[in-house]
Tab-separated table of C-alpha atoms and ligand atoms in Angstrom:
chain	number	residue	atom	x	y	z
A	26	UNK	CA	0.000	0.000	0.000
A	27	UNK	CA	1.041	3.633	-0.292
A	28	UNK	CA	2.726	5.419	2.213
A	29	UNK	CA	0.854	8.201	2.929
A	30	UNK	CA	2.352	11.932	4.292
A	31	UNK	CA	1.523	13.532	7.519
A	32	UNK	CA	-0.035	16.556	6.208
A	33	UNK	CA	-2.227	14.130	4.205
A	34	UNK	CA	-3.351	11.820	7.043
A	35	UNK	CA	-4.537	14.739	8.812
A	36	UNK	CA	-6.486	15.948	5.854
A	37	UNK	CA	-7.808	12.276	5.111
A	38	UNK	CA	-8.859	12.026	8.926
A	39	UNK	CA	-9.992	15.529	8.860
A	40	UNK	CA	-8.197	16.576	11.967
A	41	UNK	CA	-5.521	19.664	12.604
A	42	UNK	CA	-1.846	18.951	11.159
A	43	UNK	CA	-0.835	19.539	14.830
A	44	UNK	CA	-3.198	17.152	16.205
A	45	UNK	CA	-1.488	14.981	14.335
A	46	UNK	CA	1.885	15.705	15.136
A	47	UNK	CA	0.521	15.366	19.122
A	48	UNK	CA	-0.321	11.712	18.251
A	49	UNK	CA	3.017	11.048	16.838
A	50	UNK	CA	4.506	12.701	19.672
A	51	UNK	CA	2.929	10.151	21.879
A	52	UNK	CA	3.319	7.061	20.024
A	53	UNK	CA	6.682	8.011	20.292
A	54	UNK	CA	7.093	8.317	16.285
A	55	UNK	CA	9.601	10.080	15.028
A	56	UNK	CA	9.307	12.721	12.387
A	57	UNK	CA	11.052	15.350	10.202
A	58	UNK	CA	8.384	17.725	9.093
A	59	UNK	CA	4.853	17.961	8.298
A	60	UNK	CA	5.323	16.223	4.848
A	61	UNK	CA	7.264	13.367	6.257
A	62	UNK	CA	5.800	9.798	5.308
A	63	UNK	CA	4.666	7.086	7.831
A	64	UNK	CA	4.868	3.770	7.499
A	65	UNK	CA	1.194	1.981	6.960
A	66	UNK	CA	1.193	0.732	10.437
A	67	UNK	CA	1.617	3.938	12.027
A	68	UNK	CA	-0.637	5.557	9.426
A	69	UNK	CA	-3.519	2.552	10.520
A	70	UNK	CA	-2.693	3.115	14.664
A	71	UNK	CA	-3.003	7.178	14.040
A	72	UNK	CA	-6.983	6.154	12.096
A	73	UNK	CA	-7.476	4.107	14.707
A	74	UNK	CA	-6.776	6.140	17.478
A	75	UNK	CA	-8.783	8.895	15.669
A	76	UNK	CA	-11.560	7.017	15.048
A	77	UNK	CA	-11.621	5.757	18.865
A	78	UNK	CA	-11.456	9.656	20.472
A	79	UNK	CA	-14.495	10.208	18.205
A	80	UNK	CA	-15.920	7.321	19.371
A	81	UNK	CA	-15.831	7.872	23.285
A	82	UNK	CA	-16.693	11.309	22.549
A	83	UNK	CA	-19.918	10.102	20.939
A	84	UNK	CA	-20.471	7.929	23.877
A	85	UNK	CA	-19.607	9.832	26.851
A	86	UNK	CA	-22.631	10.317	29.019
A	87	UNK	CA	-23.551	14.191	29.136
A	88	UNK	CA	-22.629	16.193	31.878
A	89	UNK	CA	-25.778	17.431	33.729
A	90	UNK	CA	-24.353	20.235	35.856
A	91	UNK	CA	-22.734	21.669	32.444
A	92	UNK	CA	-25.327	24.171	30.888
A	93	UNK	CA	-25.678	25.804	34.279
A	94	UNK	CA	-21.891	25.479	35.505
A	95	UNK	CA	-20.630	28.643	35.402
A	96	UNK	CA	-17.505	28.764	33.375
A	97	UNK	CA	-14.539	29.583	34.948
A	98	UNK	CA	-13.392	33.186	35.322
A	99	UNK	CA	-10.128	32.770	33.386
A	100	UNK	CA	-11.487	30.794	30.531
A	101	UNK	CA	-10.784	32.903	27.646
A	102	UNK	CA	-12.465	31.545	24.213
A	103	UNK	CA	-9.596	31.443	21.838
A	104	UNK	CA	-10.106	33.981	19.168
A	105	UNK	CA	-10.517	32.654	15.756
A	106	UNK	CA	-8.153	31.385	13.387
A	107	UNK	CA	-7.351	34.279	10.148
A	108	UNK	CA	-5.454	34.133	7.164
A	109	UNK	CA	-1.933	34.339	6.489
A	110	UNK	CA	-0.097	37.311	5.695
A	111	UNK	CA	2.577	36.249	2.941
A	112	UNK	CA	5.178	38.620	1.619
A	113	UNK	CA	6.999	37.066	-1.624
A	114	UNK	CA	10.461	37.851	-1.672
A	115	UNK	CA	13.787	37.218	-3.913
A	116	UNK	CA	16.044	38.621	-6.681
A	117	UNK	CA	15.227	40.745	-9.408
A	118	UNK	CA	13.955	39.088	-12.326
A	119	UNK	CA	13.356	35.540	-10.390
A	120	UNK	CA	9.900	36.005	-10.889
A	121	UNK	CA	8.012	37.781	-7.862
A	122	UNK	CA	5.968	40.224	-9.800
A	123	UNK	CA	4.950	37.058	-12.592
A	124	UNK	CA	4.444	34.878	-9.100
A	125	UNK	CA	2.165	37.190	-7.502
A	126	UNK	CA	0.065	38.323	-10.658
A	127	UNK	CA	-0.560	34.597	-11.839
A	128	UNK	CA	-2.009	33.979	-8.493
A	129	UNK	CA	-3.729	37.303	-8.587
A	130	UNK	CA	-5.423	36.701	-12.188
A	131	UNK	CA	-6.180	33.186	-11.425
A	132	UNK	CA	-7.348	33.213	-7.796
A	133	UNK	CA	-8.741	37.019	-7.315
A	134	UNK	CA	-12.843	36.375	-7.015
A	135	UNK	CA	-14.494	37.174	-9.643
A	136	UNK	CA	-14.835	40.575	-10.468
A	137	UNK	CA	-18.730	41.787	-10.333
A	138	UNK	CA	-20.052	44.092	-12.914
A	139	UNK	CA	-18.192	47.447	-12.541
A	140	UNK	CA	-15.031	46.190	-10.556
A	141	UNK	CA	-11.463	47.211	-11.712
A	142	UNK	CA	-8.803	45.680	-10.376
A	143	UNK	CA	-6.066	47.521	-8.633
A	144	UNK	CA	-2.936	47.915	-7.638
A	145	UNK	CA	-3.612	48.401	-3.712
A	146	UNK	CA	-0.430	46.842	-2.413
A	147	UNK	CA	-1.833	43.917	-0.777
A	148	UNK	CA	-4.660	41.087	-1.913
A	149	UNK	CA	-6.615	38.463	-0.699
A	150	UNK	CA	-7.297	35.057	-2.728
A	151	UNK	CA	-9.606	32.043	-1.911
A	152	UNK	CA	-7.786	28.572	-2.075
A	153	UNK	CA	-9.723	25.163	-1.209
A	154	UNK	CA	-7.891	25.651	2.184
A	155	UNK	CA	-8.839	28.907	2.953
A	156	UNK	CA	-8.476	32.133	2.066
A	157	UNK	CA	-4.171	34.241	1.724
A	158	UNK	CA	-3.375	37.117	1.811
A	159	UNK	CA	-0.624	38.567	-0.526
A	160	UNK	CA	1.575	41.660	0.120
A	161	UNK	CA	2.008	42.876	-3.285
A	162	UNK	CA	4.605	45.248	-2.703
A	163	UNK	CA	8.149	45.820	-4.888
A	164	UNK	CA	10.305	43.625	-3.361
A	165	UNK	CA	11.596	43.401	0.233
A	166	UNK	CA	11.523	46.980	0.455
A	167	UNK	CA	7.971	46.909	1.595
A	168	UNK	CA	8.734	44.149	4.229
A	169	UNK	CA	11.752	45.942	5.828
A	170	UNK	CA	9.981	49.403	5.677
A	171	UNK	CA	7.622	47.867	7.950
A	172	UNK	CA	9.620	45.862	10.217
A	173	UNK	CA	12.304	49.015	10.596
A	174	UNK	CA	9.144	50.938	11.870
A	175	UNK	CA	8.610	48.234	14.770
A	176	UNK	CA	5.609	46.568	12.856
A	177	UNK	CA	5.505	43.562	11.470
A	178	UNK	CA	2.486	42.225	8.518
A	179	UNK	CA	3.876	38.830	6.891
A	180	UNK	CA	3.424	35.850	8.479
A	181	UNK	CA	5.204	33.840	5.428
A	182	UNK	CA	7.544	34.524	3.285
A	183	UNK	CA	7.579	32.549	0.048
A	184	UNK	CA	11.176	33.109	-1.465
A	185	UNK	CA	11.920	32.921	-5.668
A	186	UNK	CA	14.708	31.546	-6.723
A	187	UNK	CA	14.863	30.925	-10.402
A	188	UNK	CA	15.557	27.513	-11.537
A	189	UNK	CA	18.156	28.584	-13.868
A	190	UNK	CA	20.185	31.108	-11.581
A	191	UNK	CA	20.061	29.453	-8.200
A	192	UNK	CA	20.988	31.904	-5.402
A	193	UNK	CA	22.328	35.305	-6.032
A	194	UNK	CA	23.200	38.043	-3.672
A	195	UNK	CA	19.281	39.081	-3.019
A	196	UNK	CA	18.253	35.614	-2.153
A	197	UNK	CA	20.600	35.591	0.985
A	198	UNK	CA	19.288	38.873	1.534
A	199	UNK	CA	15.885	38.053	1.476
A	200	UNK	CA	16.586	35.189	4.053
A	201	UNK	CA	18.298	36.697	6.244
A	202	UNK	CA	15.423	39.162	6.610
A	203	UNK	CA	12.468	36.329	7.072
A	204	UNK	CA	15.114	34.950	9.656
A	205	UNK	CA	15.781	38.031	11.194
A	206	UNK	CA	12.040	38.543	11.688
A	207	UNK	CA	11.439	35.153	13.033
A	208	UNK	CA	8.869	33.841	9.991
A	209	UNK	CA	8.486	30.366	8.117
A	210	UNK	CA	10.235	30.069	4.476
A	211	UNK	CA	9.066	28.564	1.882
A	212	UNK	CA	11.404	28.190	-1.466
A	213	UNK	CA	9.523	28.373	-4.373
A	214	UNK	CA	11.800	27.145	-6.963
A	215	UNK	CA	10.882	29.210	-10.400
A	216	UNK	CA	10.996	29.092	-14.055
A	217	UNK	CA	10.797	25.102	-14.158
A	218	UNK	CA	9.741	25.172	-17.564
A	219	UNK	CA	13.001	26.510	-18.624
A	220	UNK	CA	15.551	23.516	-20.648
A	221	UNK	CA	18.193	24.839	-18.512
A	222	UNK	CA	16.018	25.159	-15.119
A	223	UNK	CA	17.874	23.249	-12.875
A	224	UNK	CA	16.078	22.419	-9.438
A	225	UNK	CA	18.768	20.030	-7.674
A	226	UNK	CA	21.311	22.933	-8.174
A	227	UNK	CA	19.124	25.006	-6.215
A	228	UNK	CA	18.158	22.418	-3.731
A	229	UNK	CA	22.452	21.911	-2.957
A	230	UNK	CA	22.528	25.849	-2.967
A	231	UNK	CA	19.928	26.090	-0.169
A	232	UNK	CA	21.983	23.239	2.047
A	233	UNK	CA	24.743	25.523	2.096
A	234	UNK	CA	22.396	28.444	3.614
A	235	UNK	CA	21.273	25.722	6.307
A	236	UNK	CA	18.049	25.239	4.378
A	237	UNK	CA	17.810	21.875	3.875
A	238	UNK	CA	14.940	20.729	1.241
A	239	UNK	CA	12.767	17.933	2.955
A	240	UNK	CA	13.636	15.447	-0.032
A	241	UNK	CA	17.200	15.808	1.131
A	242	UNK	CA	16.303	14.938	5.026
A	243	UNK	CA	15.454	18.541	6.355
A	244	UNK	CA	12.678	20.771	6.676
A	245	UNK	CA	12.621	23.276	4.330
A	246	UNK	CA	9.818	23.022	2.071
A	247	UNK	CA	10.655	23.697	-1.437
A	248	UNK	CA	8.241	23.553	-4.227
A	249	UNK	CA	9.429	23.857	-8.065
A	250	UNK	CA	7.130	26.287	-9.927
A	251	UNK	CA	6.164	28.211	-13.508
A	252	UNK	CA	5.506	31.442	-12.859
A	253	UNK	CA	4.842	31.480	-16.700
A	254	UNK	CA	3.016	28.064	-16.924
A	255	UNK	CA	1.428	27.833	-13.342
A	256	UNK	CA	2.905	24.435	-13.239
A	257	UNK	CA	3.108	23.976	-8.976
A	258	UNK	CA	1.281	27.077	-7.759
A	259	UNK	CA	-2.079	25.168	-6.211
A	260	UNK	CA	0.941	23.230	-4.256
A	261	UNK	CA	2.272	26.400	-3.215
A	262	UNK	CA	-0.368	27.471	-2.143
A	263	UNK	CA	-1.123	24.709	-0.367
A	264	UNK	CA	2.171	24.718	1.254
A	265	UNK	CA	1.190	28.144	2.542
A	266	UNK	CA	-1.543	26.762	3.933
A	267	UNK	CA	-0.061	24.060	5.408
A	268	UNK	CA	2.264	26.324	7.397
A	269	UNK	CA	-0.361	28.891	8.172
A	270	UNK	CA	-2.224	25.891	9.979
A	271	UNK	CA	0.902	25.139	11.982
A	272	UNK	CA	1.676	28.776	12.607
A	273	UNK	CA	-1.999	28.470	14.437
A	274	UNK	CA	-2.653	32.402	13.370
A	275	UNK	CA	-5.724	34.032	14.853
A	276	UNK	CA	-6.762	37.365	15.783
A	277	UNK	CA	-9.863	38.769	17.483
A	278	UNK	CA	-12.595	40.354	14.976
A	279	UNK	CA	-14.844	41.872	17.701
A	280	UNK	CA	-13.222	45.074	19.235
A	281	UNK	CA	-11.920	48.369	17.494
A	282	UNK	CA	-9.483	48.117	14.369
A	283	UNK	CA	-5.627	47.502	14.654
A	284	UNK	CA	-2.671	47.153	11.652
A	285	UNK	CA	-0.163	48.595	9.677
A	286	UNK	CA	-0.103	51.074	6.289
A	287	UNK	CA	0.776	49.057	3.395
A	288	UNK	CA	1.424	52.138	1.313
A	289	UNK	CA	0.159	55.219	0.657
A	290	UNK	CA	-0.355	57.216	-2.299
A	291	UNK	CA	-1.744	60.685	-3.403
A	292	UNK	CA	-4.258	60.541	-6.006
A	293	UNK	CA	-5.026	63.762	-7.788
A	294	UNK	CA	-8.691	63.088	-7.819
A	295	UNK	CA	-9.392	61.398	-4.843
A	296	UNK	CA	-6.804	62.391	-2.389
A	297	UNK	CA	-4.727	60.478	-0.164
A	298	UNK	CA	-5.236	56.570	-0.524
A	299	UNK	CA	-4.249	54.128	1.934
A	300	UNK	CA	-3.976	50.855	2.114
A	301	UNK	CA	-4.369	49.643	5.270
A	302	UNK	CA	-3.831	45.594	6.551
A	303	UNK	CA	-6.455	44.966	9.474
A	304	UNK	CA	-4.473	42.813	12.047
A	305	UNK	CA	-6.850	42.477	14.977
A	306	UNK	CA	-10.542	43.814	15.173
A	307	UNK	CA	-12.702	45.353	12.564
A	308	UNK	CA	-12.494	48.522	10.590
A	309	UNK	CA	-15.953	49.844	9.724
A	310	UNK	CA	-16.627	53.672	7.313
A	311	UNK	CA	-16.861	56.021	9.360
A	312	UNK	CA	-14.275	54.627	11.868
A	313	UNK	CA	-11.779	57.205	13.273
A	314	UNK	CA	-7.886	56.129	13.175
A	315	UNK	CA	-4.666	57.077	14.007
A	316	UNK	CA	-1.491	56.169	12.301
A	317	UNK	CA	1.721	58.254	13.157
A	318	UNK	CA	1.138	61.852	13.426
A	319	UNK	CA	-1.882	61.695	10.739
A	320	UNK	CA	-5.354	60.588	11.504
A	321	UNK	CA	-8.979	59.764	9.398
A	322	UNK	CA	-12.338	59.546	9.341
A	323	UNK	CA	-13.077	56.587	7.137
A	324	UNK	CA	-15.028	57.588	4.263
A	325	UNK	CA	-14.750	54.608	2.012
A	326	UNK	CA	-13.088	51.462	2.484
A	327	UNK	CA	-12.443	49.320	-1.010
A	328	UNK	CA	-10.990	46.045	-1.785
A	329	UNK	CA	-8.769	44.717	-4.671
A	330	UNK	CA	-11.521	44.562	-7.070
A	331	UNK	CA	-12.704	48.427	-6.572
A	332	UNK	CA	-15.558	47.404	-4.662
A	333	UNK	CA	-16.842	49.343	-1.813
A	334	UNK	CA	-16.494	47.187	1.326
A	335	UNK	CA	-18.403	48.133	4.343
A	336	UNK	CA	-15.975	46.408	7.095
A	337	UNK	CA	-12.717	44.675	6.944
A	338	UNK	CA	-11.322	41.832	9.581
A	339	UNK	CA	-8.018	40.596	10.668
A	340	UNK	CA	-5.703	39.846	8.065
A	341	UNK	CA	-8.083	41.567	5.503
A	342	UNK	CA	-6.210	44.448	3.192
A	343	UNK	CA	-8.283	47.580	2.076
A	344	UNK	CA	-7.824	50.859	0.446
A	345	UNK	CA	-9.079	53.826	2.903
A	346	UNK	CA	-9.839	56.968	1.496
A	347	UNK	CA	-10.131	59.575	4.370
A	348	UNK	CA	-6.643	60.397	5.569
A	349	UNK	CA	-6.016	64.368	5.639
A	350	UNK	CA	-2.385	63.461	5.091
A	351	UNK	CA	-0.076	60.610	3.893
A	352	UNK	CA	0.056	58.091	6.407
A	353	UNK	CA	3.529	56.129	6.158
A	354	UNK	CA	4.442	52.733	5.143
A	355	UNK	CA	4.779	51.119	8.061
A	356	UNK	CA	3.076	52.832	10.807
A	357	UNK	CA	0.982	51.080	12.826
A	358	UNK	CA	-2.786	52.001	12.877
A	359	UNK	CA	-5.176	52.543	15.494
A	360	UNK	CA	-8.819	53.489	15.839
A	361	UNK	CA	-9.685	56.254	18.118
A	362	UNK	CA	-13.515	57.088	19.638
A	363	UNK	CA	-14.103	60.151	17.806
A	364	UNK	CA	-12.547	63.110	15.900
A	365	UNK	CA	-11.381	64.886	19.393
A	366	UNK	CA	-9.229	61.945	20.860
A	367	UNK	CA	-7.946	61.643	17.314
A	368	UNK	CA	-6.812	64.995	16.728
A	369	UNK	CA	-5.443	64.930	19.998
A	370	UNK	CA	-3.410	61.707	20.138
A	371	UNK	CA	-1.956	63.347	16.814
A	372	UNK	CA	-1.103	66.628	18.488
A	373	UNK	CA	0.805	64.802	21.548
A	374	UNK	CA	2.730	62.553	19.240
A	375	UNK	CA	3.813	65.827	17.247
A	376	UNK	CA	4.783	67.844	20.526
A	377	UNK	CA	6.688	64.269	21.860
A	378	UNK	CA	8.659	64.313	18.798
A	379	UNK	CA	9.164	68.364	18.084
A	380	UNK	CA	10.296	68.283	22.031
A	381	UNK	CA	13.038	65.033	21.350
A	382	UNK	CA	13.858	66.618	18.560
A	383	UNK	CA	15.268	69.773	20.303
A	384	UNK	CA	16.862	67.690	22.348
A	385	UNK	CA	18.651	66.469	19.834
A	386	UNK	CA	17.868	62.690	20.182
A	387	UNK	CA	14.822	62.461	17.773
A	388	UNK	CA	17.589	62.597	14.428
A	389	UNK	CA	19.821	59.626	14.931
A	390	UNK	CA	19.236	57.181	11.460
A	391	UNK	CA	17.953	53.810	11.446
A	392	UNK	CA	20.814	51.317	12.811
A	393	UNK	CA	21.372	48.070	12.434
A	394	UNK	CA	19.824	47.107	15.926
A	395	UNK	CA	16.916	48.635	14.502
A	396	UNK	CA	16.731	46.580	11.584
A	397	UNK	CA	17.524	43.114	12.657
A	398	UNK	CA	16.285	43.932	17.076
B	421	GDP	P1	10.911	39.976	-10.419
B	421	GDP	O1	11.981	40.976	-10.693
B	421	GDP	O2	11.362	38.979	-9.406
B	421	GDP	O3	9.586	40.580	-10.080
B	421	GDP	O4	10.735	39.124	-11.760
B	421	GDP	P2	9.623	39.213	-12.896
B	421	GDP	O5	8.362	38.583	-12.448
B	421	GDP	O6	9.545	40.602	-13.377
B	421	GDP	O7	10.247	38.238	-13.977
B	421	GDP	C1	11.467	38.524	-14.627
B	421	GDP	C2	11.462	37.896	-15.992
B	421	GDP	O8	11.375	36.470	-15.881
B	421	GDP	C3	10.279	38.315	-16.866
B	421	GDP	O9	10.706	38.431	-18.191
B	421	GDP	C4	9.312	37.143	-16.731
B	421	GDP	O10	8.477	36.990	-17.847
B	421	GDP	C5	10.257	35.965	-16.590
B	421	GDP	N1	9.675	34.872	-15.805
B	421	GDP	C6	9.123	34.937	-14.573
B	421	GDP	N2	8.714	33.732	-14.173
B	421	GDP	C7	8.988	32.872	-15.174
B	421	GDP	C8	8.816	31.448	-15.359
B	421	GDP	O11	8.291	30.723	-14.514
B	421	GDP	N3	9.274	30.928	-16.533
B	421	GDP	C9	9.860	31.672	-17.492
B	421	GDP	N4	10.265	31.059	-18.592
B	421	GDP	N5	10.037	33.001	-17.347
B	421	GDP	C10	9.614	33.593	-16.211
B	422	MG	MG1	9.103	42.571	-9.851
């Protein structure tokens, strides 16, 4: 029979990946990663085990005290589970920008009557596992203008190497920046369709960076792609998935809006545009926020596709038009009662800064500690 992989089981036996890995754990099994294989007997003790929990669940006699038990003062629900933030990563011309529109043009919901799509710096796509979020943003740039202003919006980084280049100088870069900031890699091996595309180079490449492929023994997942063709993506994406899962991400939607500017920009017509990434909470129009020493009143919130959206949740990107400045890449957000605490949590941040600035502390450039602390 077929071995079968963890990440698989778990999907088969429709239970969490680290469920799973908690079974293992106390069968004693060892394991490399998520995608390991088991054995069949292991595979058949796991669906039995499963199957058992279900079944003494089924049959355990109901607890009469329980609907009128008080529950206990500390027990705090767990909030629910959101999508991953993934920032795509790598050196010029390895694909990123092809990467992130094939997903876009493929995955993006369908546009109703009257939608354009648009650049907004960030979008959200639907996958069988859930919905991703994708900072669409040049580059790194985006990812370490945010981190080097103390916020931090990917959860994932999916790094490009092209099949027929292997790692150049911006690769390294671009890992040591999703290892500086503490979040899961995922190599997406490029440009497979290419005669000269050559994916065990790249695999012996990424041993030498202490990334070792899972098909060589580690745990780095790697997945070969076409940008061009699409050949791999739906496994990439499921990959991201996979790791989002592990990553157990959630946030609180109840409660006001919190997150971090994706970018800004100052349209001649409309004014200044914002795109903002909700984090925790929900924005709403007509919401009052603070980011840096700028503040709004939400007059219209819109998502990739042009359309007017009435709230956004955690890990939910959307363009706010209602800024009277340009908020900055970067800055955190955060919603404020009304117009008056607003204006004045603006003013106070102004006066802190004007006041260090005098003293001659408020000037010193961005170090190193900053980037990497
Ligand atoms: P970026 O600089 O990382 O954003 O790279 P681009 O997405 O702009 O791609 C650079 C060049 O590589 C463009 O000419 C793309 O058409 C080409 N390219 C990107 N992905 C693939 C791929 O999977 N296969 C092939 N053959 N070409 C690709
Ligand atoms: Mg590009």
């Amino acid at each position: 029979s077929e071995k079968v992989r963890i990440y698989q089981l778990a999907k088969e036996l429709g239970i969490d990946t680290k469920d799973l890995l908690a079974h293992l754990d106390s069968l004693g099994v060892e394991y490399k990663s998520h995608s390991s294989t088991l054995e069949e007997d292991v595979a058949e003790t796991i669906r039995q085990l499963v199957s058992e929990e279900r079944g003494e669940v089924a049959a355990a006699p109901q607890p009469q005290a329980a609907a009128t038990a008080p529950a206990p003062a500390e027990a705090q629900p767990a909030a629910p589970h959101r999508a991953p933030v993934v920032t795509v990563m790598g050196h010029v011309d390895h694909g990123k920008t092809s990467l992130l529109d094939f997903i876009r043009k493929t995955r993006v919901a369908d546009k109703e009557a009257g939608g354009i799509t648009q650049h907004i710096g960030a979008y959200r796509v639907e996958t069988p596992n859930g919905p991703i979020t994708f900072l669409d943003t040049p580059g790194h740039e985006a990812f370490t203008t945010i981190r080097q202003r103390g916020a931090s919006a990917t959860d994932i980084a999916v790094i490009v190497i092209a099949a027929d280049d292997s790692i150049m100088p911006q690769t390294r870069e671009a890992i040591a920046h999703a290892r500086a900031a503490g979040v899961p890699i995922i190599i997406a091996i490029n440009k497979t369709d290419l005669p000269q595309a050559n994916v065990d180079k790249v695999k012996q490449d990424l041993m030498r960076l202490e990334l070792v492929p899972e098909d060589y023994g580690g745990d780095t997942i790697t997945v070969p792609i076409s940008a061009k063709t699409g050949a791999g993506v739906d496994q990439l994406l499921e990959m991201i998935s996979l790791v989002a899962e592990l990553e157990d991400l959630r946030a609180p939607v109840d409660g006001p809006a919190e997150g971090v500017i994706i970018e800004s920009v100052l349209d001649k017509r409309a004014g200044v545009l914002a795109t903002v990434l909700v984090q925790k909470g929900t924005l709403r129009v007509a919401d009052y926020l603070v980011s840096g020493e700028v503040w709004a009143k939400v007059r219209r919130m819109t998502d990739e596709n042009g359309q007017t959206v009435a709230e956004a949740g955690p890990s939910v990107p959307v363009q706010i038009l209602g800024f009277s400045e340009q908020p900055v890449a970067g800055d955190k957000i955060v919603s404020a009662p009304d117009e008056a605490t607003a204006k004045a949590i603006v003013a106070e941040r102004r006066a802190a800064r004007e006041e260090a600035e005098r003293e001659g502390i408020g000037k010193k450039g961005v170090t190193l500690a900053d980037l990497f602390g």
